Coordinates of C-alpha atoms in Angstrom, one line a residue:
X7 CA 111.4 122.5 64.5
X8 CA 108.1 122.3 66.7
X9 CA 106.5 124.8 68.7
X10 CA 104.6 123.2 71.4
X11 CA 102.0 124.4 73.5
X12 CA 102.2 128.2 72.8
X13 CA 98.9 130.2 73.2
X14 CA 99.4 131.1 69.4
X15 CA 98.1 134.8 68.2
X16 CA 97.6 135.2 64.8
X17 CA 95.5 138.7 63.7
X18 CA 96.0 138.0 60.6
X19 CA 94.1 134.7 60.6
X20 CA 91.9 135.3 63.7
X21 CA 93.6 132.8 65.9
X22 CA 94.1 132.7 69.5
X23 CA 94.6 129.4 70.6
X24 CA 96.7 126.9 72.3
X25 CA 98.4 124.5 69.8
X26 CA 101.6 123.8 68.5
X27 CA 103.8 125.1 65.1
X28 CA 105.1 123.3 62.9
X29 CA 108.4 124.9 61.0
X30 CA 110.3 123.1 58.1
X31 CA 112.2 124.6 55.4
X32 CA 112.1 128.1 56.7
X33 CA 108.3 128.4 56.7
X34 CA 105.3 127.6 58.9
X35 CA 104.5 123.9 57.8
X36 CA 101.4 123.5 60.3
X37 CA 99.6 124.7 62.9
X38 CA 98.1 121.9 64.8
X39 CA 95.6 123.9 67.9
X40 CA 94.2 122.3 70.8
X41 CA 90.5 121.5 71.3
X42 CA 89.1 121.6 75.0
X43 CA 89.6 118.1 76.0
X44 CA 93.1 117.9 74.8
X45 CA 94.2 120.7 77.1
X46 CA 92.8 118.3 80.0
X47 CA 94.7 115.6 78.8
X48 CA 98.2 114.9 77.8
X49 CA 98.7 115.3 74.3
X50 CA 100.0 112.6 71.7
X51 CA 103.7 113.2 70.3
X52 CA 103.6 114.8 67.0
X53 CA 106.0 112.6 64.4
X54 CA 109.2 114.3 64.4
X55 CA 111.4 114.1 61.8
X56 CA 115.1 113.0 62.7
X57 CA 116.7 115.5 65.1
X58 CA 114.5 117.9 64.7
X59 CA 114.2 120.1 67.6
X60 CA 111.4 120.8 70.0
X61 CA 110.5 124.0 71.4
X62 CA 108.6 124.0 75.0
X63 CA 106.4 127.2 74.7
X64 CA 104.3 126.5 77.4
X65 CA 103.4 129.5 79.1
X66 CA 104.8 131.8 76.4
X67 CA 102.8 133.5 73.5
X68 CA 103.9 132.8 69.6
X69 CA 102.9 135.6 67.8
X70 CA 104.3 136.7 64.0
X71 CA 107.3 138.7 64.0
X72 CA 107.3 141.8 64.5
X73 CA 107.4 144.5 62.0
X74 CA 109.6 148.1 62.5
X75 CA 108.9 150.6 59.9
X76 CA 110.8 153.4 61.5
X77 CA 114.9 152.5 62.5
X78 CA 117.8 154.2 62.2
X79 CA 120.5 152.2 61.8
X80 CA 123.1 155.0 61.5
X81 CA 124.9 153.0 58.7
X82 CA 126.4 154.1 56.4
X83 CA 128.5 157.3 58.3
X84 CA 127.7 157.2 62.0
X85 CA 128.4 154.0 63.1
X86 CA 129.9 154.8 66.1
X87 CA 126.0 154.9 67.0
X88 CA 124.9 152.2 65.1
X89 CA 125.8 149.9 62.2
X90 CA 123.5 147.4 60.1
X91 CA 124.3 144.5 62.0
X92 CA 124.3 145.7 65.8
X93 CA 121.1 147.5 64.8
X94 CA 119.9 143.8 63.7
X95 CA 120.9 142.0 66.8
X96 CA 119.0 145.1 69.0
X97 CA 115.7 144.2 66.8
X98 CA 116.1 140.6 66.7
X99 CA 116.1 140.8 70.7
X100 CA 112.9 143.1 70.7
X101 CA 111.5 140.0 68.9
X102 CA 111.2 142.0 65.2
X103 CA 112.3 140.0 62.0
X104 CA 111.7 142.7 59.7
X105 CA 112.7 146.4 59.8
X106 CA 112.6 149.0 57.4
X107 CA 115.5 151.7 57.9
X108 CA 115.6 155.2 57.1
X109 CA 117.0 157.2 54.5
X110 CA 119.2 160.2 56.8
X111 CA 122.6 158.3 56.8
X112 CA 125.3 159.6 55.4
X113 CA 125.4 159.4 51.9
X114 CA 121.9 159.7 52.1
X115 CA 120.0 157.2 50.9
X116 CA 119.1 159.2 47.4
X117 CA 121.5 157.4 44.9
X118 CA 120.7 153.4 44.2
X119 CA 124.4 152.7 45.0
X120 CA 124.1 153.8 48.8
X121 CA 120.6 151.8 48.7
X122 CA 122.4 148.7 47.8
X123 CA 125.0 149.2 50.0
X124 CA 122.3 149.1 52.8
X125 CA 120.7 146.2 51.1
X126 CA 123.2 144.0 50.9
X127 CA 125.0 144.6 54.4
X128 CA 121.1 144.0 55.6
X129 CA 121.1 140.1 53.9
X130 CA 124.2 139.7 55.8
X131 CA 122.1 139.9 58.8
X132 CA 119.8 137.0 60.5
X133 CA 116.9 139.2 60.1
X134 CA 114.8 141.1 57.0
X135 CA 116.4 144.4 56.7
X136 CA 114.6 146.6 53.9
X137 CA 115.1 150.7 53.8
X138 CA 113.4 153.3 52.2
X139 CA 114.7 155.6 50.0
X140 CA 114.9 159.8 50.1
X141 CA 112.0 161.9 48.6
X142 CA 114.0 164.9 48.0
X143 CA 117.9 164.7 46.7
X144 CA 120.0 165.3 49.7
X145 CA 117.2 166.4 51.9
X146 CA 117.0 169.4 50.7
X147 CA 113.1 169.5 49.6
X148 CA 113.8 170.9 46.5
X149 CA 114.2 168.6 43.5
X150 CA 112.6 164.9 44.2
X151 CA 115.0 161.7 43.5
X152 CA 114.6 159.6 40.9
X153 CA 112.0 157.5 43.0
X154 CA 111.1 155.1 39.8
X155 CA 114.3 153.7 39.4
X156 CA 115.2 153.7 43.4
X157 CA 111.9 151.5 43.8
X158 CA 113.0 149.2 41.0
X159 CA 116.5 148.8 42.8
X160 CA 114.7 147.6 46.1
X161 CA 113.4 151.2 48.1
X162 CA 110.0 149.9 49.8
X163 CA 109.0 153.1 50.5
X164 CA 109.7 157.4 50.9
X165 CA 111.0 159.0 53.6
X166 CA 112.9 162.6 54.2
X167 CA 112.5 161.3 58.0
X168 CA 114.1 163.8 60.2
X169 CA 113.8 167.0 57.7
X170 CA 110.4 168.2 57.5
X171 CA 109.3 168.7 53.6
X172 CA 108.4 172.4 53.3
X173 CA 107.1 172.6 50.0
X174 CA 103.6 171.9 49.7
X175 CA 103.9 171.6 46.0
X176 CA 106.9 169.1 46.1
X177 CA 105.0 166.8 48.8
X178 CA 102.1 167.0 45.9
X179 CA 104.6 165.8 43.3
X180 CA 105.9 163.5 45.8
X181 CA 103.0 162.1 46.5
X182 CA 101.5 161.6 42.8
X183 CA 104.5 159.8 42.2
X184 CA 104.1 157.5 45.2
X185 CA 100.7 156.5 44.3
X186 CA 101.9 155.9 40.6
X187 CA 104.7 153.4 42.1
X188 CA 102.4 151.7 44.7
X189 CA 104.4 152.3 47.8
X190 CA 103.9 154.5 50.9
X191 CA 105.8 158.0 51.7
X192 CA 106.0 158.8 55.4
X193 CA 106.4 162.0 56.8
X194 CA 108.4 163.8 59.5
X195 CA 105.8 166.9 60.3
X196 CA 107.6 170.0 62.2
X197 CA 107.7 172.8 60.6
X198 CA 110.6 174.5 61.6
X199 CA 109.5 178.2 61.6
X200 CA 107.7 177.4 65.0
X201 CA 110.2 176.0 66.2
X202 CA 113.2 177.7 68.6
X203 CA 114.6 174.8 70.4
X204 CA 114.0 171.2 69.0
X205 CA 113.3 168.0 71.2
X206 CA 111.4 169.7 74.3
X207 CA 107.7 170.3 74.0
X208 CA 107.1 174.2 74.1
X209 CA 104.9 173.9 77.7
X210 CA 105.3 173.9 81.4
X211 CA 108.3 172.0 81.5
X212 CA 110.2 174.1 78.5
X213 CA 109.6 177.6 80.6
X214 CA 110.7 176.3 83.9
X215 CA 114.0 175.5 82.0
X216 CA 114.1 178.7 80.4
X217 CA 113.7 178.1 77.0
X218 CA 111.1 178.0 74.1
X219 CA 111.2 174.6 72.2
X220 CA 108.9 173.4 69.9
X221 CA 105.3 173.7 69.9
X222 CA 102.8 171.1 69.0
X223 CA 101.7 174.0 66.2
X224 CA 104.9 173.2 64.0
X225 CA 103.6 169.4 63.8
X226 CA 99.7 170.0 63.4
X227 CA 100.2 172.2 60.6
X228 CA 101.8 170.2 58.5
X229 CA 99.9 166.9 59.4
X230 CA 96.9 169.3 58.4
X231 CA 98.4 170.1 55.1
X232 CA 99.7 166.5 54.9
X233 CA 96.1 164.9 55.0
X234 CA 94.6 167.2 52.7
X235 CA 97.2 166.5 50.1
X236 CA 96.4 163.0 50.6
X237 CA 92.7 163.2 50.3
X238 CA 93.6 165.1 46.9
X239 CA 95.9 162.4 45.6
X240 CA 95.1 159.0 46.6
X241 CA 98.3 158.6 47.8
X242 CA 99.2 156.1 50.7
X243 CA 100.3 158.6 53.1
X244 CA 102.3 157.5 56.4
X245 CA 102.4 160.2 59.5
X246 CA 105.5 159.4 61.5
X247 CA 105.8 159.0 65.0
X248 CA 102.4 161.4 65.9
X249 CA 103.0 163.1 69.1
X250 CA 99.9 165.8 69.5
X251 CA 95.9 165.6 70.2
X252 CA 95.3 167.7 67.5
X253 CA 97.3 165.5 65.4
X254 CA 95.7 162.4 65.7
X255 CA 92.2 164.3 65.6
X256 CA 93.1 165.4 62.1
X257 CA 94.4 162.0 61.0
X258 CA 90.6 161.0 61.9
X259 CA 89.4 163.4 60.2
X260 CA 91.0 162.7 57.1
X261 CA 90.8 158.8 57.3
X262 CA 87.1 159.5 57.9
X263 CA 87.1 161.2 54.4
X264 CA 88.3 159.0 52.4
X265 CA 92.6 159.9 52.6
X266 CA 94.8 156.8 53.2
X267 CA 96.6 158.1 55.7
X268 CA 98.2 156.1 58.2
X269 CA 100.0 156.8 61.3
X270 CA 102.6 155.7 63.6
X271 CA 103.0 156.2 67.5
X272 CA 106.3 155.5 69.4
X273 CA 106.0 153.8 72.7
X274 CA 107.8 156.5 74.2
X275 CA 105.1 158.7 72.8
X276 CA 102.6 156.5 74.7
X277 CA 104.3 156.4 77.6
X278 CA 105.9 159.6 78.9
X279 CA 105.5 163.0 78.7
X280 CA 107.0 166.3 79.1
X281 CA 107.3 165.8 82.9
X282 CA 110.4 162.9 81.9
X283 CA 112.8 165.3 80.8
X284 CA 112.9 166.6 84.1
X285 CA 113.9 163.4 85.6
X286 CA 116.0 161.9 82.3
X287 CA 117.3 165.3 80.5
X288 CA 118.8 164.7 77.6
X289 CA 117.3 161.0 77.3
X290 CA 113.8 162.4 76.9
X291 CA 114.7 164.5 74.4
X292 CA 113.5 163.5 70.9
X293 CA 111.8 164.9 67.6
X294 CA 109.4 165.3 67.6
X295 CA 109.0 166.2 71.5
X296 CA 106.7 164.3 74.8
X297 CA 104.1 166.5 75.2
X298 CA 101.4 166.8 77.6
X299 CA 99.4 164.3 79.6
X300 CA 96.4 165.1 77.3
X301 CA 98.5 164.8 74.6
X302 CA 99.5 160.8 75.8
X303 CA 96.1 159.8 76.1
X304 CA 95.0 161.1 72.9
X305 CA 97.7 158.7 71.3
X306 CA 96.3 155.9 73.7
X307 CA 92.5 157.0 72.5
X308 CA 94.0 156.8 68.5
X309 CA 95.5 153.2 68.7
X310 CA 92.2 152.1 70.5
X311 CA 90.0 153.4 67.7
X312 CA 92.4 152.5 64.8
X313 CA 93.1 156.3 63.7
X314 CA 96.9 155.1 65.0
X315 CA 97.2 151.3 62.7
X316 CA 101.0 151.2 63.6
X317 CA 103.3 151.0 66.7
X318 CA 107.0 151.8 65.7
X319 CA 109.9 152.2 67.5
X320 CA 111.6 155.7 65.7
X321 CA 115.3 153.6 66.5
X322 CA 117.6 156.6 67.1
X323 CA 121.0 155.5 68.2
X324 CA 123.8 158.0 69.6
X325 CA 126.9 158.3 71.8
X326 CA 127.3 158.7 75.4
X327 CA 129.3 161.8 74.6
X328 CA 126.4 163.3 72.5
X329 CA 123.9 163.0 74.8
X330 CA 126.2 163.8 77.6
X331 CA 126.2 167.6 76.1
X332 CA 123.6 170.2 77.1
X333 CA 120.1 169.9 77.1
X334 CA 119.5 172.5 73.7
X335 CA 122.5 171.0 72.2
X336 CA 122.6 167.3 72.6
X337 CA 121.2 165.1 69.4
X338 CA 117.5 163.8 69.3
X339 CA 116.0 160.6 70.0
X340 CA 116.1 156.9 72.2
X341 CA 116.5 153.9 71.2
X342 CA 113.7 151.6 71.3
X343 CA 113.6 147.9 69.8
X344 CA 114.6 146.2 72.4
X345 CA 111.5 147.8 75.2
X346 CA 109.0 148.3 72.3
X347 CA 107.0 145.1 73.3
X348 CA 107.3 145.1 76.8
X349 CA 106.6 149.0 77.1
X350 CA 103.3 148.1 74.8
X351 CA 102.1 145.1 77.3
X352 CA 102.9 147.0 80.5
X353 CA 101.1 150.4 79.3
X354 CA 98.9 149.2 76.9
X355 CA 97.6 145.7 77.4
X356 CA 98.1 145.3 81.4
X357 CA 96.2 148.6 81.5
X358 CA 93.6 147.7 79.8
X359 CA 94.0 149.8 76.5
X360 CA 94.4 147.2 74.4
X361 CA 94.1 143.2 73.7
X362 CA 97.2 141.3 73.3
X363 CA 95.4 140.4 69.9
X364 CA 95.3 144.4 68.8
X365 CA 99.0 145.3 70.3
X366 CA 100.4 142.6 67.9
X367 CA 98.2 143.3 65.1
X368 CA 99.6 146.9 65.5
X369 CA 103.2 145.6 65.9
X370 CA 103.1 143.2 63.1
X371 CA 100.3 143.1 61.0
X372 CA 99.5 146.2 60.1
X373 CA 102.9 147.4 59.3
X374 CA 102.8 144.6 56.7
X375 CA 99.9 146.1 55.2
X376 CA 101.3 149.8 54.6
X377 CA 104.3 148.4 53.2
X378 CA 102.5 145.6 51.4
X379 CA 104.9 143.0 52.8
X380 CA 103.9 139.3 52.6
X381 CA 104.9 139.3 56.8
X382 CA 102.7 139.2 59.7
X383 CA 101.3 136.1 59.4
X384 CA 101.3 132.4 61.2
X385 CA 99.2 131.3 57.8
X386 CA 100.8 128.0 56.0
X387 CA 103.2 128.3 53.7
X388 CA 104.5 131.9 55.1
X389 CA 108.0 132.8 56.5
X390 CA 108.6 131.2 60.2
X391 CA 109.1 134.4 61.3
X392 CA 107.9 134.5 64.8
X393 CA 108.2 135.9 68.4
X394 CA 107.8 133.7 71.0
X395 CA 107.3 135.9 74.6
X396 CA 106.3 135.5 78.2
X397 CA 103.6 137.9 78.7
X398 CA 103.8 138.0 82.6
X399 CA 107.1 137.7 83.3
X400 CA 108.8 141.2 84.6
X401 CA 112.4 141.9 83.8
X402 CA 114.6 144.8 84.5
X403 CA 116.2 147.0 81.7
X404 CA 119.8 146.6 82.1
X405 CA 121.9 146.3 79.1
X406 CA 121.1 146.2 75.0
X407 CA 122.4 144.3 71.9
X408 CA 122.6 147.6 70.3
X409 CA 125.9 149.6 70.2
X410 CA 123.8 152.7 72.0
X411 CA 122.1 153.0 75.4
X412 CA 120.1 156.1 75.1
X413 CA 117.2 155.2 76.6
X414 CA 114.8 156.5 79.3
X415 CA 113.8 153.1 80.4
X416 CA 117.2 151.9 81.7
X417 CA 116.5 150.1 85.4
X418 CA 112.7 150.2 84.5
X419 CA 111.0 147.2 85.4
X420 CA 108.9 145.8 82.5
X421 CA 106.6 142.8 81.8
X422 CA 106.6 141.1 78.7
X423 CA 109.9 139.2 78.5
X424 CA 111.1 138.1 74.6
X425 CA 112.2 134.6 75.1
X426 CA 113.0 133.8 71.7
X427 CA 113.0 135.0 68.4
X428 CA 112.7 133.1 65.1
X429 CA 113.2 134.5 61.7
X430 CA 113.5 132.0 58.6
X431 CA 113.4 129.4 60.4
X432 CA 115.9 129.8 62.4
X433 CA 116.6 131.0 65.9
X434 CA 117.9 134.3 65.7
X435 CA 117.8 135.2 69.2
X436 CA 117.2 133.6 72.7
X437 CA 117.0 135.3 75.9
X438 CA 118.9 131.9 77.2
X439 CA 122.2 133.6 75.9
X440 CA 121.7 137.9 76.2

């Protein structure tokens, strides 16, 4: 296959150029860019090989993959939300290639069978599909898995996501261990003795409905706890889906210092706040909560200055009928792969926030990095994993690969349109045939 005339971003390599890509055998064979009088004149043919087929791009943006390290893909157990494979299709449409799910499924991800399980159904897929493994046996934040051998059968990483660890001396433990293996362990940081009623920021919008929810205290105290223990061990330390000011002040604080902490911000986090559960109830409710306006642009002010290195999407599937209950009783969570990109271009990039260059690297690159993943790259020899996307054009959110619509965004009108997406090689989505 040839890419032609795509404006092709590469962070990785420092590219941003037109030019065209080269794919044979599953991996990027050459990248052939433009100089300045070539774009005035028309080009020469590449040599083709027989029936191989060529791409138009013109007008669209290549970029590498993209990169999710936070989905839930609800399998195995709840698959009436989710399963591997729908799950894939709803990232491969977002333009991601890889994804890295988490461990609250049902067995939980704590034994290596239920690891392989996911493992396997995830090679059945058109996409990369890794998954983390539990910290703690069951969730329960008392004794830690056997996170040696879970590594060795294919875990790329540590996650109790969706139970906040309450043992300061376990997260130690966890976190020595962690740094012995070489991989990353995230955390979900809310402290539930602060918290009355989950999914609703405690604030303006909480009172006028008459209840408490949770405060941006139960998060901020364990992210402060969090960092310290990370400056104290070394460990490469992963702060999911950061939602407060003071939050992301103390993940600068503590990357300043010397921690490795990294953080992720969901673009629902970026984009709404509080206010949106007003207008979307149940929709805009999610763990942790949408705060304040102040809150928003102190995730926008993090990603611009690096404290935030990761954009990811927090994937959290569920049923009409759940989210159809009341406000304090329905599940938490949206789902997000298929809006991620667009949501970053419209609030990020077309807003002037970010370059189109630092949205990708945050989207791709970076997430590579944490997770030490030979991904998010255009460089010779690598994967042809790639998203190809039309930066201006707008599009209305209507309908989703995934087996869930809980989402905020529906009838939205986004720009940033995937037009196709390329994983191995192959194209594993085109918006030709959604």
């Amino acid at each position: 296959m040839i890419i032609k005339g795509a404006r092709i971003i590469d962070p990785a390599n420092g590219l941003d150029t037109l030019g065209d890509i080269v794919i044979r055998k599953g991996k990027i064979a050459d990248i052939d860019t433009y100089g300045e009088m070539e774009k005035k004149e028309i080009r020469k043919q590449k040599i083709t090989q027989e029936n191989e087929e060529i791409l138009d791009a013109s007008g669209w943006i290549a970029a590498p993959g993209l990169i999710d390290v936070h989905v839930h893909f609800r399998d195995p157990g709840f698959t009436y939300k989710e399963e591997i494979h729908t799950g894939a299709a709803a990232a491969a449409a977002g333009g991601f290639t890889t994804v890295i799910c988490m461990a609250n499924t049902k067995p939980i991800i704590d034994q290596i069978e239920t690891l392989q399980y996911v493992l396997e159904e995830g090679k059945k897929t058109p996409i990369w599909v890794l998954s983390c493994a539990a910290v703690s046996k069951n969730f329960k934040g008392k004794e830690l898995t056997d996170m040696a051998a879970l590594k060795a059968a294919g875990a790329v990483g540590f996650t109790d996501d969706g139970i906040p660890l309450k043992d300061g001396v376990l997260v130690k433990e966890a976190m020595q261990r962690a740094k012995e293996l070489s991989v990353p362990i995230s955390f979900h940081e809310e402290d539930p003795i602060f918290i009355k009623n989950n999914g609703i920021h405690h604030g303006i919008v909480a009172k006028q409905l008459g209840i408490y929810g949770s405060p941006a205290l139960a998060e901020n105290s364990l992210i402060a706890r969090d960092c310290m223990i990370a400056l104290d061990t070394g460990a490469s330390v992963n702060i999911q889906h950061i939602s407060s000011s003071y939050g992301v002040e103390m993940v600068r604080l503590a990357k300043k210092l010397g921690a490795d902490i990294w953080a992720e911000a969901t673009p629902h986090h970026f984009t709404l706040t509080e206010e949106a559960v007003l207008q979307y109830g149940t929709l805009a409710k999610m763990n942790p909560p949408l705060r304040t306006e102040a809150d928003r642009l102190a995730i926008i002010e993090g990603l611009q200055d690096g404290t935030i290195a990761i954009i990811a999407t927090d994937h959290a599937p569920h049923s009409k009928e759940e989210k159809a209950k009341p406000l304090t009783e329905a599940p938490s969570g949206i789902i997000g792969l298929e809006t991620s990109l667009a949501l970053g271009i419209t609030n990020l990039v077309q807003k002037g926030y970010l370059t189109m260059t630092e949205l990708i690297e945050k989207m791709s690159v970076n997430p590579a990095k944490l997770y030490h993943l030979e991904k998010g790259t255009l460089s010779i020899g690598a994967d042809a994993d790639l998203v190809l996307f039309a930066p201006e054009e707008e599009w209305e959110v209507s309908k989703f690969a995934s087996k869930s619509c809980n989402s905020p965004f529906i009838g939205w009108k986004l720009t940033g349109k995937v037009k196709r997406t390329i994983c191995k090689g192959t194209i594993v989505y085109s918006d030709k045939e959604s």
